[in-house]
C-alpha positions as a printed NumPy array, in Angstrom:
array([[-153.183, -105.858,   83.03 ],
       [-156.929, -106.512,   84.157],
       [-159.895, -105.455,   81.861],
       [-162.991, -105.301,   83.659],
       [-166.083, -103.667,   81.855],
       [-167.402, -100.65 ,   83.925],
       [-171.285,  -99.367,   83.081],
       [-173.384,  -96.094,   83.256],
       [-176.684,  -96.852,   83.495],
       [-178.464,  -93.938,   84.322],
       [-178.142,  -93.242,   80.473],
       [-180.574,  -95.777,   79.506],
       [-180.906,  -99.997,   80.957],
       [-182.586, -102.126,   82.129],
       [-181.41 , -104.521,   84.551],
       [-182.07 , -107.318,   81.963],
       [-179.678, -105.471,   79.852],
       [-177.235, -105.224,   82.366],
       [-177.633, -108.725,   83.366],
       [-176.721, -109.661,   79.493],
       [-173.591, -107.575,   79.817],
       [-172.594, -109.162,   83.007],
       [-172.91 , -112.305,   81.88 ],
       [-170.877, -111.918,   78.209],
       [-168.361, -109.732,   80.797],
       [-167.987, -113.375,   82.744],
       [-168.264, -115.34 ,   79.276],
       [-165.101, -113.462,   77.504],
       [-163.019, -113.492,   80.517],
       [-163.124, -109.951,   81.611],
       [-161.884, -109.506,   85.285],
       [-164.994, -107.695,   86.463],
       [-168.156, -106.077,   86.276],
       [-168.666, -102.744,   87.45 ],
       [-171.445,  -99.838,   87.631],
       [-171.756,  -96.392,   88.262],
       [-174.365,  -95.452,   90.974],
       [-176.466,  -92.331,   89.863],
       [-180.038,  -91.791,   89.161],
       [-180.   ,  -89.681,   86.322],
       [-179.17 ,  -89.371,   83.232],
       [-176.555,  -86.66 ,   81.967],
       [-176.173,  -85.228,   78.799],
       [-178.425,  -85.574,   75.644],
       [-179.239,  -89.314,   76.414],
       [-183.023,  -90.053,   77.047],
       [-182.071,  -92.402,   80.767],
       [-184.98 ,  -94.657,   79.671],
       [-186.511,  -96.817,   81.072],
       [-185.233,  -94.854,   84.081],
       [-182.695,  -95.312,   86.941],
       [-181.433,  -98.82 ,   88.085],
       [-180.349,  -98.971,   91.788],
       [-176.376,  -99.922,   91.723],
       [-176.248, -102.303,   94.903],
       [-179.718, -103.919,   94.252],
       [-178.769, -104.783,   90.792],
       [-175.189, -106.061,   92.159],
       [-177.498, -108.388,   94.502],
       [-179.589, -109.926,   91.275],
       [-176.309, -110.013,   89.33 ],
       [-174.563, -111.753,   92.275],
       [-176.591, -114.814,   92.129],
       [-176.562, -114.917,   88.266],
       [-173.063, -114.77 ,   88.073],
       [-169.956, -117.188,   89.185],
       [-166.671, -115.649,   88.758],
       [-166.205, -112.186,   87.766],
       [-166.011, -109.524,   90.358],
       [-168.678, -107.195,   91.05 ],
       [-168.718, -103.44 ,   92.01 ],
       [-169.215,  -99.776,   91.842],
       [-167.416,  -97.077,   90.292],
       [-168.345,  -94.786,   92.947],
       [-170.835,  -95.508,   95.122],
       [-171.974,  -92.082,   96.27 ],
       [-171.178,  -91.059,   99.601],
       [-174.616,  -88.55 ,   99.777],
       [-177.41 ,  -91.512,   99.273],
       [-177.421,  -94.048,  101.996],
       [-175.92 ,  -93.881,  105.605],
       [-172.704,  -95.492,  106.193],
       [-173.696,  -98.148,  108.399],
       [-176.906,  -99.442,  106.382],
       [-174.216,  -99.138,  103.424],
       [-171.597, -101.156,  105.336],
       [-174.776, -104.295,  105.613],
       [-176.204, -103.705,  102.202],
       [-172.185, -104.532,  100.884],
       [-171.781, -107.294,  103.42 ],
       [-175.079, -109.035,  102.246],
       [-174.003, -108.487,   98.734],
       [-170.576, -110.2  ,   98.923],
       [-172.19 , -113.3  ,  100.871],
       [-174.898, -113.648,   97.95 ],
       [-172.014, -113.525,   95.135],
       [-169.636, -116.162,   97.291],
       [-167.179, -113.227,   98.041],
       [-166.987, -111.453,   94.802],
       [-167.724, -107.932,   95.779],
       [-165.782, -104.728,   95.83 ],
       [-166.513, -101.326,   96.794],
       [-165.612,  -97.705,   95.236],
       [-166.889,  -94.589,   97.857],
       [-166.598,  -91.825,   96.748],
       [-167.941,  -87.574,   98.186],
       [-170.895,  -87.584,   95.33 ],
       [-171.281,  -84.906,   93.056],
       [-173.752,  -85.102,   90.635],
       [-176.497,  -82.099,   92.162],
       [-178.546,  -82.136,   89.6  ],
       [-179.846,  -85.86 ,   90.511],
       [-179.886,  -85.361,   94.057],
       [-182.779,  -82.143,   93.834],
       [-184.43 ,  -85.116,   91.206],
       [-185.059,  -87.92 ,   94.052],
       [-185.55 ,  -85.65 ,   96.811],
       [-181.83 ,  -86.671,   98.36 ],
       [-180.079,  -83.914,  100.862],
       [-177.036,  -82.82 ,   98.758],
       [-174.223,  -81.117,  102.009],
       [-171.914,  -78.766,  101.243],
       [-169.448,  -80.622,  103.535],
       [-169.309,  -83.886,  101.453],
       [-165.338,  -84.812,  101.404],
       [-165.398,  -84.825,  104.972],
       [-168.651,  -86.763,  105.322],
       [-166.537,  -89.357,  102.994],
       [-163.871,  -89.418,  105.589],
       [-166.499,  -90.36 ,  108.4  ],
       [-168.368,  -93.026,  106.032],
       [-164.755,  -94.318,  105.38 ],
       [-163.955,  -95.372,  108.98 ],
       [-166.861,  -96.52 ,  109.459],
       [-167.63 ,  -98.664,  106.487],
       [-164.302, -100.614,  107.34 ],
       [-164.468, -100.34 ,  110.944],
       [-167.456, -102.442,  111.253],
       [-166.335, -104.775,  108.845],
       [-163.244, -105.381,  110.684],
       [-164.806, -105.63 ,  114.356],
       [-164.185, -109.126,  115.303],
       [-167.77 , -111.056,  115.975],
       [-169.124, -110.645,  119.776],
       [-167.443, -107.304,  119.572],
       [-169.342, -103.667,  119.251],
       [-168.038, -101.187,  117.12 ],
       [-168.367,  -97.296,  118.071],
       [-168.036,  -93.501,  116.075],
       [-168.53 ,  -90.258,  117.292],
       [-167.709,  -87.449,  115.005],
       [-168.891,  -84.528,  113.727],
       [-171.694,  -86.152,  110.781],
       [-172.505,  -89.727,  111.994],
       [-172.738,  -91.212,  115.754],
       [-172.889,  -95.114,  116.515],
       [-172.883,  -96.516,  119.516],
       [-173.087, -100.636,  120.438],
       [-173.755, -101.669,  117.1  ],
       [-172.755, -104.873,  116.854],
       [-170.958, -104.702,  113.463],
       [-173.237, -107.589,  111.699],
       [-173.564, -108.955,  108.902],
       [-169.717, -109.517,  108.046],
       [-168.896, -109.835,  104.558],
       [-168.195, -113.298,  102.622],
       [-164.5  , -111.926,  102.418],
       [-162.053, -111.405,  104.989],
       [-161.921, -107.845,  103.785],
       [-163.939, -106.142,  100.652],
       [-161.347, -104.458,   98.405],
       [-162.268, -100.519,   98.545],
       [-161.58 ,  -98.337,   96.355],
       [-161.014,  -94.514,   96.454],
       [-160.335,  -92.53 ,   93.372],
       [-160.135,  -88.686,   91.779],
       [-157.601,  -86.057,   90.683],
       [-157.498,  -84.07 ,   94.168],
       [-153.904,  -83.239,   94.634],
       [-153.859,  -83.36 ,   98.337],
       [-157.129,  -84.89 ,  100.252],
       [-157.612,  -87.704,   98.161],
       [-154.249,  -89.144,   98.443],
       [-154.219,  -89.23 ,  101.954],
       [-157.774,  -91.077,  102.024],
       [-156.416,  -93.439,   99.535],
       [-153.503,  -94.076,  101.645],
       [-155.716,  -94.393,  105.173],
       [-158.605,  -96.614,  103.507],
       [-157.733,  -97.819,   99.92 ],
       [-157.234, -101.199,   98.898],
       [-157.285,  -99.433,   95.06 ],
       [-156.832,  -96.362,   93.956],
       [-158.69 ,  -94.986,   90.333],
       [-158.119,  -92.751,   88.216],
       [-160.878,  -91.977,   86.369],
       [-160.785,  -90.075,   82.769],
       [-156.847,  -88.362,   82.477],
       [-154.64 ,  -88.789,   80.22 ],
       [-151.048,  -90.991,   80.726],
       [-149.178,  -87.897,   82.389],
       [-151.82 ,  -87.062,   84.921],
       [-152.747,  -90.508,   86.348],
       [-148.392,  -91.101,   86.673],
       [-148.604,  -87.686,   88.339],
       [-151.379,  -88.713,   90.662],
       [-150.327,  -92.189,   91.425],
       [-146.974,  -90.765,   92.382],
       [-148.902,  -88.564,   94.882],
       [-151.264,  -91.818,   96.103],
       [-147.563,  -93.541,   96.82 ],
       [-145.957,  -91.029,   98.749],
       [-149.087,  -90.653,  100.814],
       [-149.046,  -94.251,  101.342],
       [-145.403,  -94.094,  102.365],
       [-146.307,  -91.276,  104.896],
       [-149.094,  -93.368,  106.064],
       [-146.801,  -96.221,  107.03 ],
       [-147.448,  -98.048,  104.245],
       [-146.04 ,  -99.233,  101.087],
       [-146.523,  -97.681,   97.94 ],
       [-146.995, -100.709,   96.063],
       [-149.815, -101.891,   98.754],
       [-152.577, -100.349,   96.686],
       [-153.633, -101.29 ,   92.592],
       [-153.596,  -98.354,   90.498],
       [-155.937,  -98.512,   87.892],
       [-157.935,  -95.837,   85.362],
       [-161.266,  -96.22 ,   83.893],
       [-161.528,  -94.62 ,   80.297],
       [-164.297,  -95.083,   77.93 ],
       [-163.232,  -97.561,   75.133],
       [-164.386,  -97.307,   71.074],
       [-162.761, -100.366,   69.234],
       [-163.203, -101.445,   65.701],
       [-161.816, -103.364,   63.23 ],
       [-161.409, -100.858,   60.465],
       [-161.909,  -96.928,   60.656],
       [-165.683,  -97.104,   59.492],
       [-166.316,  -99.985,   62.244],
       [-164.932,  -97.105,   64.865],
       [-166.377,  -94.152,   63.65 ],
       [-170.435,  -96.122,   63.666],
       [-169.853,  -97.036,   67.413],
       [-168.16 ,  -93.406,   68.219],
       [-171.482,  -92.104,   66.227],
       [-173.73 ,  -94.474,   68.245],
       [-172.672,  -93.191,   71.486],
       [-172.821,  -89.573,   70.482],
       [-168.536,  -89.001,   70.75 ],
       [-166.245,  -88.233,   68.017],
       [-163.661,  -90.937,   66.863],
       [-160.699,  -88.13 ,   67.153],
       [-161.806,  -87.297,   71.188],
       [-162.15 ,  -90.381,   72.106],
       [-158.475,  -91.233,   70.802],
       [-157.136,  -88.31 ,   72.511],
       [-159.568,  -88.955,   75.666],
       [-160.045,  -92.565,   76.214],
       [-159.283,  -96.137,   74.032],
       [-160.659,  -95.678,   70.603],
       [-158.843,  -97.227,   67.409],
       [-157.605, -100.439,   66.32 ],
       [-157.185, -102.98 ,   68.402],
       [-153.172, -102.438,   68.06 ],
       [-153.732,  -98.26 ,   68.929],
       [-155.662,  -99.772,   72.089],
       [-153.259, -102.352,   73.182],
       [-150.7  ,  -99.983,   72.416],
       [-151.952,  -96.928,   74.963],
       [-152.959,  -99.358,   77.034],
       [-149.081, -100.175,   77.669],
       [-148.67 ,  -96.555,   77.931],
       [-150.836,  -96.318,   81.028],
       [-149.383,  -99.211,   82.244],
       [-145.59 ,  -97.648,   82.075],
       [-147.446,  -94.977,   84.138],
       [-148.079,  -97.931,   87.162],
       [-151.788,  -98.604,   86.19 ],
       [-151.865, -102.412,   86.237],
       [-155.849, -102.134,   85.987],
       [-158.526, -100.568,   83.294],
       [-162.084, -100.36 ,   83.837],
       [-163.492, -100.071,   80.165],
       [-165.988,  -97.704,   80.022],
       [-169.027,  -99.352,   77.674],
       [-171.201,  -96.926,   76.775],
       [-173.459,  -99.066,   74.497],
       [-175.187, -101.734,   76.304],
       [-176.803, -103.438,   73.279],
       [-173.394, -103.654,   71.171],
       [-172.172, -107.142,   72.615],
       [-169.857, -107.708,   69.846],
       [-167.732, -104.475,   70.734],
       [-167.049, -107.037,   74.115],
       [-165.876, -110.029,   71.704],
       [-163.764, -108.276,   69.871],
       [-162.491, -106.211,   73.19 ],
       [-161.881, -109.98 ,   74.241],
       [-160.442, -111.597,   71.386],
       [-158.358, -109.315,   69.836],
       [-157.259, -106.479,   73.172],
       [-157.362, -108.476,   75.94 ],
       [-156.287, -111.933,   74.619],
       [-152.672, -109.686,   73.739],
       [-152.659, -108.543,   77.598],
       [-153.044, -111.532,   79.607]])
């Protein structure tokens, strides 16, 4: 099972916070780092100092970094154009040596897109499609080549499909509870498919749909990683749990029911649950940037029994 740490902040960070995360994530022998790629804050949090750009703090984080892999948890479909997205990824993965990985997902969030001024389409899932194809489509144009699209949102013609990533091919991710849609872009695009905040039953259900699709697609059903991302609470004693559920604002009895909150034995313990359920990767949802020794103990005392 791979731990990687996965970030929100649009509640409140600054990049020199998230650089201090990224670099105890590489420290303690997490997998990854990951980010979420809004610019706003939701709920009661105050988002200060304000919104940090996802893929131009993966570029800073890529040079200060050696191992861990980098990447986004979803990138939003509705705030840059697929091909400028395709270099902006590319240039990323040659500054971190190959590290980078990419979750696309529709958008959603409307609220932050009347904020910045950003066009928010009614026809997003289909927009994803297009962005899809073409994201991987002029990664996988062989130099000296051109790569062309015409549909129905986006139009290319000649480009010449440059810069090419560092890797032979960026993992992508696709993720989300639709019952129908999703699978099949999973199955068509996905190196990894996410499940992001269900319970045990729900992500088994969905992964079983994300498999069949796969096997429709001509495909394998073990060709993709299933993996959830869940926000974790760990302590060493109740009290320990309850001040870090208080410090993010949840309560210790919802976050065991909703995410990885308890003892280190109650984590390691639904962790194998979700793993019976074919997940053989969680993304940790930190919601408190400043608490670095919820990460050591994370490390030493959950992850050390999964590896």
């Amino acid at each position: 099972m791979d731990l990687r740490i996965f970030t929100e902040p649009q509640q409140g960070a600054t990049y020199d916070t998230l650089l201090a995360v990224a670099k105890a994530t590489e420290d303690l022998g997490f997998d990854a780092f990951f980010r979420s790629d809004h610019y706003l804050r939701m709920g009661t949090a105050d988002g200060l100092p304000g919104p940090t750009d996802a893929w131009i703090t993966l570029a800073g984080l890529a040079r200060e970094t050696k191992r861990i892999r980098l990447g986004t948890l979803m990138t939003a479909g509705t705030f840059r154009l697929p091909g400028v997205l395709a270099i902006q990824v590319a240039q990323v993965d040659q500054m971190s040596g190959g590290r980078v990985e990419l979750g696309l997902g529709a958008g959603w969030f409307e609220e932050e897109h009347k904020a910045y001024g950003i066009p928010f389409p009614k026809e997003k899932f289909a927009r994803l499609e297009e962005q899809l194809e073409i994201v991987t489509g002029l990664w996988a144009t062989e130099p000296g080549k051109t790569f062309d699209f015409h549909g129905t949102y986006y139009d290319l013609t000649d480009s010449p499909a440059l810069p090419k990533p560092a890797q032979r091919k960026i993992p992508v991710l696709v993720g989300g509870h639709g019952p129908s849609r999703t699978p099949r872009l999973a199955a068509q695009y996905a190196d990894e498919f996410n499940m992001p905040f269900a319970s045990v039953e729900d992500s088994e259900r969905q992964f079983g749909r994300v498999r069949a699709a796969a096997e429709e697609a001509g495909r394998g059903g073990d060709d993709l990683t299933y993996s959830n991302a869940l926000v974790v609470c760990v302590g060493r004693d109740e009290a320990e749990v309850a001040r870090r559920a208080a410090a993010i604002g949840r309560e210790v009895d919802e976050l065991k029911l909703n995410g990885l909150a308890g003892s280190p034995s109650e984590v390691v313990d639904k962790i194998g649950r979700y793993a019976e359920a074919g997940s053989s990767r969680i993304y940790l949802q930190v919601l408190d940037l400043d608490d670095l020794d919820h990460l050591e103990l994370i490390s030493a005392q959950v992850r050390s029994q999964l590896s």
